Tab-separated table of C-alpha atoms in Angstrom:
chain	number	residue	atom	x	y	z
A	1	MET	CA	76.797	89.199	95.572
A	2	CYS	CA	80.291	90.526	96.141
A	3	ARG	CA	78.979	93.395	98.260
A	4	PHE	CA	76.993	90.930	100.393
A	5	LEU	CA	80.078	88.744	100.799
A	6	TYR	CA	82.152	91.719	101.889
A	7	ILE	CA	79.527	92.820	104.436
A	8	LEU	CA	79.308	89.256	105.760
A	9	LEU	CA	83.079	89.160	106.212
A	10	LEU	CA	83.021	92.470	108.067
A	11	TRP	CA	80.272	91.184	110.359
A	12	ASN	CA	82.384	88.135	111.168
A	13	TRP	CA	85.380	90.342	111.991
A	14	ALA	CA	83.255	92.499	114.299
A	15	THR	CA	81.785	89.574	116.213
A	16	GLN	CA	85.262	88.188	116.930
A	17	ALA	CA	86.931	91.460	117.920
A	18	ASP	CA	86.589	91.174	121.690
A	19	ALA	CA	87.512	87.509	122.126
A	20	ALA	CA	90.134	86.566	124.667
A	21	SER	CA	92.451	84.122	122.900
A	22	ILE	CA	94.723	84.758	119.961
A	23	ALA	CA	92.821	82.132	117.974
A	24	ASP	CA	89.813	84.456	118.080
A	25	VAL	CA	91.592	87.650	117.076
A	26	PRO	CA	90.041	88.933	113.817
A	27	SER	CA	91.910	87.448	110.878
A	28	PHE	CA	91.740	90.740	108.997
A	29	ARG	CA	92.994	93.956	110.538
A	30	PRO	CA	90.404	96.749	110.527
A	31	SER	CA	90.684	98.490	107.002
A	32	ARG	CA	92.097	101.985	107.167
A	33	ILE	CA	95.420	103.485	108.132
A	34	VAL	CA	94.324	105.225	111.337
A	35	ASN	CA	95.419	108.871	111.653
A	36	GLY	CA	97.544	108.616	108.531
A	37	GLU	CA	97.868	110.936	105.567
A	38	LYS	CA	97.069	110.605	101.883
A	39	ALA	CA	99.967	109.129	99.946
A	40	ARG	CA	101.139	111.403	97.160
A	41	ASN	CA	101.356	110.121	93.602
A	42	GLY	CA	104.557	108.132	93.230
A	43	GLU	CA	104.806	107.394	96.941
A	44	GLU	CA	104.265	103.878	98.276
A	45	ALA	CA	104.346	102.769	94.612
A	46	TRP	CA	104.894	99.157	95.711
A	47	GLN	CA	101.439	99.043	97.314
A	48	ILE	CA	98.805	96.956	95.529
A	49	SER	CA	95.101	96.393	96.122
A	50	LEU	CA	94.018	92.759	96.175
A	51	GLN	CA	90.559	92.504	94.637
A	52	LEU	CA	87.905	89.883	93.983
A	53	SER	CA	86.147	89.880	90.630
A	54	THR	CA	82.503	88.824	90.348
A	55	GLY	CA	80.023	88.771	87.509
A	56	GLY	CA	81.041	89.206	83.898
A	57	ALA	CA	79.357	86.034	82.617
A	58	GLY	CA	76.699	86.465	79.936
A	59	PRO	CA	76.099	89.282	77.444
A	60	ASN	CA	74.475	91.728	79.855
A	61	ARG	CA	76.611	91.269	82.966
A	62	GLN	CA	79.573	93.442	83.844
A	63	ARG	CA	82.497	92.388	85.963
A	64	THR	CA	82.810	94.152	89.317
A	65	MET	CA	85.908	94.222	91.492
A	66	SER	CA	86.120	94.787	95.250
A	67	HIS	CA	89.140	95.504	97.433
A	68	PHE	CA	89.600	93.176	100.419
A	69	CYS	CA	93.338	93.136	101.232
A	70	GLY	CA	96.600	94.855	100.434
A	71	GLY	CA	99.914	93.532	99.205
A	72	THR	CA	103.372	94.513	98.012
A	73	LEU	CA	104.959	94.317	94.584
A	74	VAL	CA	108.477	92.891	95.067
A	75	ASN	CA	109.412	92.282	91.423
A	76	ASP	CA	107.771	92.173	88.002
A	77	ARG	CA	105.899	88.889	88.600
A	78	TRP	CA	105.467	88.532	92.366
A	79	VAL	CA	103.384	90.073	95.133
A	80	VAL	CA	103.741	89.444	98.882
A	81	THR	CA	100.562	89.476	100.990
A	82	ALA	CA	99.157	87.860	104.152
A	83	ALA	CA	98.258	84.166	104.122
A	84	HIS	CA	95.022	84.836	105.993
A	85	CYS	CA	93.800	86.905	103.035
A	86	VAL	CA	93.716	83.851	100.758
A	87	TYR	CA	94.066	80.796	103.030
A	88	LYS	CA	91.358	78.101	102.709
A	89	LYS	CA	88.828	80.502	101.199
A	90	MET	CA	86.854	78.525	98.653
A	91	TYR	CA	85.520	81.660	96.954
A	92	ILE	CA	89.059	82.924	96.204
A	93	THR	CA	90.819	81.340	93.235
A	94	SER	CA	93.423	82.457	90.743
A	95	ASP	CA	90.540	82.918	88.277
A	96	ASN	CA	88.775	85.666	90.247
A	97	LEU	CA	91.731	87.268	92.035
A	98	PHE	CA	93.201	90.472	90.606
A	99	VAL	CA	95.963	92.873	91.582
A	100	VAL	CA	95.435	96.619	91.107
A	101	PHE	CA	98.797	98.379	90.939
A	102	ASN	CA	100.619	101.618	90.140
A	103	THR	CA	97.982	103.901	91.642
A	104	THR	CA	97.033	105.804	94.782
A	105	ASN	CA	93.363	105.789	93.729
A	106	MET	CA	92.127	102.238	93.240
A	107	LYS	CA	88.755	103.468	91.880
A	108	HIS	CA	90.224	105.463	89.002
A	109	PRO	CA	88.625	104.251	85.731
A	110	ASP	CA	92.007	103.710	84.079
A	111	VAL	CA	93.726	101.992	87.005
A	112	PRO	CA	95.876	99.058	85.793
A	113	ASN	CA	95.083	95.570	87.021
A	114	ILE	CA	96.363	92.091	86.295
A	115	GLY	CA	95.239	88.570	87.081
A	116	VAL	CA	96.920	86.126	89.460
A	117	GLU	CA	98.396	82.959	87.975
A	118	LYS	CA	99.067	81.047	91.192
A	119	ILE	CA	98.681	81.429	94.967
A	120	PHE	CA	101.268	80.133	97.450
A	121	THR	CA	100.766	80.237	101.216
A	122	ALA	CA	103.288	79.430	103.915
A	123	ASN	CA	102.383	76.937	106.641
A	124	TYR	CA	99.852	79.345	108.151
A	125	ASN	CA	98.441	78.513	111.593
A	126	GLU	CA	94.942	79.948	112.036
A	127	ALA	CA	95.049	79.463	115.823
A	128	THR	CA	98.356	81.198	116.561
A	129	LYS	CA	98.547	83.441	113.449
A	130	GLU	CA	102.068	82.132	112.783
A	131	HIS	CA	103.524	82.141	109.248
A	132	ASP	CA	100.982	84.668	107.977
A	133	ILE	CA	102.559	85.246	104.582
A	134	ALA	CA	101.661	84.358	100.992
A	135	LEU	CA	103.063	84.870	97.503
A	136	LEU	CA	101.041	85.630	94.385
A	137	LYS	CA	102.511	84.989	90.957
A	138	LEU	CA	101.087	87.398	88.393
A	139	LYS	CA	99.909	86.228	84.982
A	140	GLU	CA	102.159	88.718	83.225
A	141	ALA	CA	105.150	90.875	84.082
A	142	VAL	CA	104.446	94.454	85.186
A	143	SER	CA	106.653	97.506	85.558
A	144	THR	CA	109.090	97.144	88.456
A	145	SER	CA	109.532	100.888	88.975
A	146	GLY	CA	107.393	100.644	92.095
A	147	ALA	CA	108.807	97.425	93.536
A	148	VAL	CA	110.316	97.405	97.022
A	149	SER	CA	113.338	95.333	98.060
A	150	LEU	CA	113.020	92.061	99.936
A	151	PRO	CA	115.167	91.967	103.085
A	152	PRO	CA	117.938	89.394	103.578
A	153	ALA	CA	117.517	86.835	106.354
A	154	SER	CA	119.865	88.849	108.580
A	155	TYR	CA	117.800	92.049	108.362
A	156	GLU	CA	116.390	93.503	111.583
A	157	ALA	CA	113.891	96.342	111.338
A	158	ASN	CA	114.204	99.287	113.708
A	159	GLY	CA	113.248	102.916	114.046
A	160	THR	CA	110.340	104.533	112.233
A	161	CYS	CA	108.788	102.743	109.255
A	162	THR	CA	105.729	103.324	107.067
A	163	VAL	CA	102.540	101.272	106.826
A	164	SER	CA	100.047	101.942	104.037
A	165	GLY	CA	96.689	100.779	102.709
A	166	TRP	CA	93.064	101.501	101.903
A	167	GLY	CA	90.349	101.102	104.553
A	168	PHE	CA	87.799	102.210	107.163
A	169	GLN	CA	87.594	105.371	109.241
A	170	GLN	CA	87.655	103.244	112.395
A	171	ALA	CA	87.553	99.598	113.457
A	172	ASN	CA	84.714	97.678	111.798
A	173	ALA	CA	82.909	100.846	110.739
A	174	GLY	CA	82.824	103.634	108.222
A	175	PHE	CA	83.881	103.223	104.613
A	176	THR	CA	86.944	102.368	102.583
A	177	PRO	CA	88.504	105.480	101.027
A	178	ASN	CA	89.527	105.414	97.396
A	179	HIS	CA	92.842	107.124	98.100
A	180	LEU	CA	95.834	105.296	99.535
A	181	MET	CA	96.683	106.241	103.129
A	182	ALA	CA	100.069	105.989	104.845
A	183	ALA	CA	101.319	106.455	108.401
A	184	ASN	CA	104.597	106.255	110.295
A	185	VAL	CA	104.923	103.691	113.096
A	186	THR	CA	107.833	102.827	115.372
A	187	VAL	CA	109.207	99.283	115.482
A	188	LEU	CA	109.264	97.731	118.962
A	189	THR	CA	111.542	95.105	120.427
A	190	ARG	CA	110.033	91.645	120.838
A	191	GLU	CA	110.302	91.977	124.640
A	192	ASP	CA	108.476	95.320	124.688
A	193	CYS	CA	105.789	93.991	122.355
A	194	GLN	CA	105.153	90.852	124.420
A	195	ALA	CA	104.964	92.905	127.605
A	196	ARG	CA	102.289	95.130	126.065
A	197	PHE	CA	100.139	92.180	124.992
A	198	GLY	CA	100.601	90.328	128.285
A	199	SER	CA	100.077	86.603	128.737
A	200	GLN	CA	96.862	86.357	126.676
A	201	TYR	CA	98.588	86.810	123.316
A	202	LYS	CA	101.914	85.246	122.364
A	203	ILE	CA	104.245	87.009	119.948
A	204	TYR	CA	105.906	84.152	118.083
A	205	PRO	CA	109.198	84.172	116.184
A	206	GLY	CA	108.480	85.535	112.724
A	207	MET	CA	106.204	88.261	114.117
A	208	LEU	CA	107.188	91.925	114.212
A	209	CYS	CA	105.484	94.679	116.219
A	210	ALA	CA	105.194	98.362	115.364
A	211	GLY	CA	103.056	101.236	116.577
A	212	GLY	CA	101.131	101.460	119.829
A	213	GLY	CA	100.469	105.167	119.446
A	214	LYS	CA	97.857	107.145	117.523
A	215	THR	CA	98.669	105.636	114.121
A	216	ASP	CA	98.032	102.046	113.097
A	217	ALA	CA	96.849	99.688	110.380
A	218	CYS	CA	93.229	98.525	110.368
A	219	GLN	CA	90.896	95.953	108.563
A	220	GLY	CA	91.426	95.796	104.805
A	221	ASP	CA	95.034	96.872	105.310
A	222	SER	CA	95.740	93.169	105.892
A	223	GLY	CA	98.540	91.877	103.698
A	224	GLY	CA	99.863	95.375	103.091
A	225	PRO	CA	103.428	96.584	103.547
A	226	LEU	CA	105.444	97.837	106.484
A	227	VAL	CA	108.382	99.475	104.717
A	228	CYS	CA	111.565	100.688	106.378
A	229	THR	CA	114.300	102.819	104.797
A	230	THR	CA	117.910	101.759	105.362
A	231	SER	CA	120.814	104.093	106.047
A	232	THR	CA	121.668	103.909	102.334
A	233	GLY	CA	118.165	105.017	101.320
A	234	GLU	CA	116.896	101.609	100.205
A	235	ASN	CA	113.219	100.831	100.857
A	236	VAL	CA	112.851	97.363	102.374
A	237	LEU	CA	109.708	95.293	102.986
A	238	ALA	CA	110.127	94.662	106.704
A	239	GLY	CA	106.638	93.431	107.523
A	240	VAL	CA	103.233	92.295	106.261
A	241	VAL	CA	100.126	93.559	108.073
A	242	SER	CA	98.847	90.534	110.007
A	243	TRP	CA	96.752	91.091	113.159
A	244	GLY	CA	96.033	93.372	116.076
A	245	ILE	CA	93.578	94.278	118.838
A	246	GLY	CA	91.283	96.935	117.404
A	247	CYS	CA	92.910	99.850	115.581
A	248	ALA	CA	95.276	102.348	117.199
A	249	THR	CA	94.381	100.892	120.601
A	250	PRO	CA	96.425	102.890	123.152
A	251	THR	CA	99.828	101.260	123.879
A	252	ILE	CA	98.944	98.158	121.780
A	253	PRO	CA	101.058	97.804	118.623
A	254	GLY	CA	100.080	96.223	115.340
A	255	VAL	CA	101.553	92.797	114.597
A	256	TYR	CA	103.241	92.101	111.266
A	257	THR	CA	104.786	89.054	109.666
A	258	GLU	CA	108.567	89.591	109.764
A	259	VAL	CA	109.501	89.143	106.105
A	260	ALA	CA	113.230	88.560	106.690
A	261	LYS	CA	112.438	85.359	108.586
A	262	TYR	CA	110.837	83.950	105.421
A	263	ASP	CA	113.690	84.741	103.052
A	264	SER	CA	114.458	81.076	102.293
A	265	TRP	CA	110.800	80.205	101.721
A	266	ILE	CA	110.252	83.199	99.423
A	267	GLN	CA	113.350	82.470	97.352
A	268	GLN	CA	112.483	78.769	97.101
A	269	VAL	CA	108.942	79.430	95.863
A	270	MET	CA	110.111	81.960	93.298
A	271	GLU	CA	112.925	79.768	92.012
A	272	ASN	CA	110.712	76.668	91.782
A	273	ASN	CA	108.015	78.523	89.886
A	274	GLN	CA	109.794	80.349	87.129
A	275	ASP	CA	108.067	80.247	83.752
A	276	SER	CA	110.409	77.534	82.494
A	277	LYS	CA	109.514	75.186	85.363
A	278	LEU	CA	106.358	73.357	86.340
A	279	PRO	CA	104.483	75.166	89.166
A	280	THR	CA	104.044	73.529	92.553
A	281	THR	CA	100.708	73.576	94.364
A	282	SER	CA	101.950	74.781	97.745
A	283	SER	CA	105.053	75.394	99.763
A	284	ASP	CA	105.756	74.964	103.470
A	285	ILE	CA	108.334	76.687	105.628
């Protein structure tokens, strides 16, 4: 059932890929880091695999888990991902959503995973792709050795940063590799990014562009991290993989949610949903 669902989702992405308006851009980026390299053990340790669990009911049924998006561990109880990964999807609930963490090989038999207690999405706009960010509160605390820092509201990404994830060999085709892939991409100015997309696609405030060369994110990398290193050596979550036109399309960058612009929203959700407080059902920007 889960395999059929995943194939159906991929078919939907493929049929939308050539549409003209931003409302018809595939919600999920194609799923492999294009022209990247295998991440070494200990690298990109903040990367998580977001997986759906199916089956498991009854004495003879085993639970199966399938990767469908990425995400980033930002502290011992919270993961940042893309809103479009979990927004208004009736088949995704906190009961069947799991986070696989602390691994470069998500298919390893001993890979650690933990359930999701609650899902929070920003005021995501499916038509414009604005506010494509979500928070997942984990059921239990995990090791923070792999967490990446959240940027302050004043942070502005620049230079070369790293995008990572698990996914296809090319857009809407191939297979998802077990090993985590990573690639370097260059952050563009908003003006340069808008000029490359032209008048058909608007780059809204809260969106960040990177790439446009031979490396890029792709479907299944959705929700994953764009991490930049500061002059002091601190790794900062600059962006969340959001949308794009194909994968590694010449001159066309990938579009990310600019995490710094959601600093207040992130802090508010986390503060309002500590273990000692009653959880809220949603949170708007």
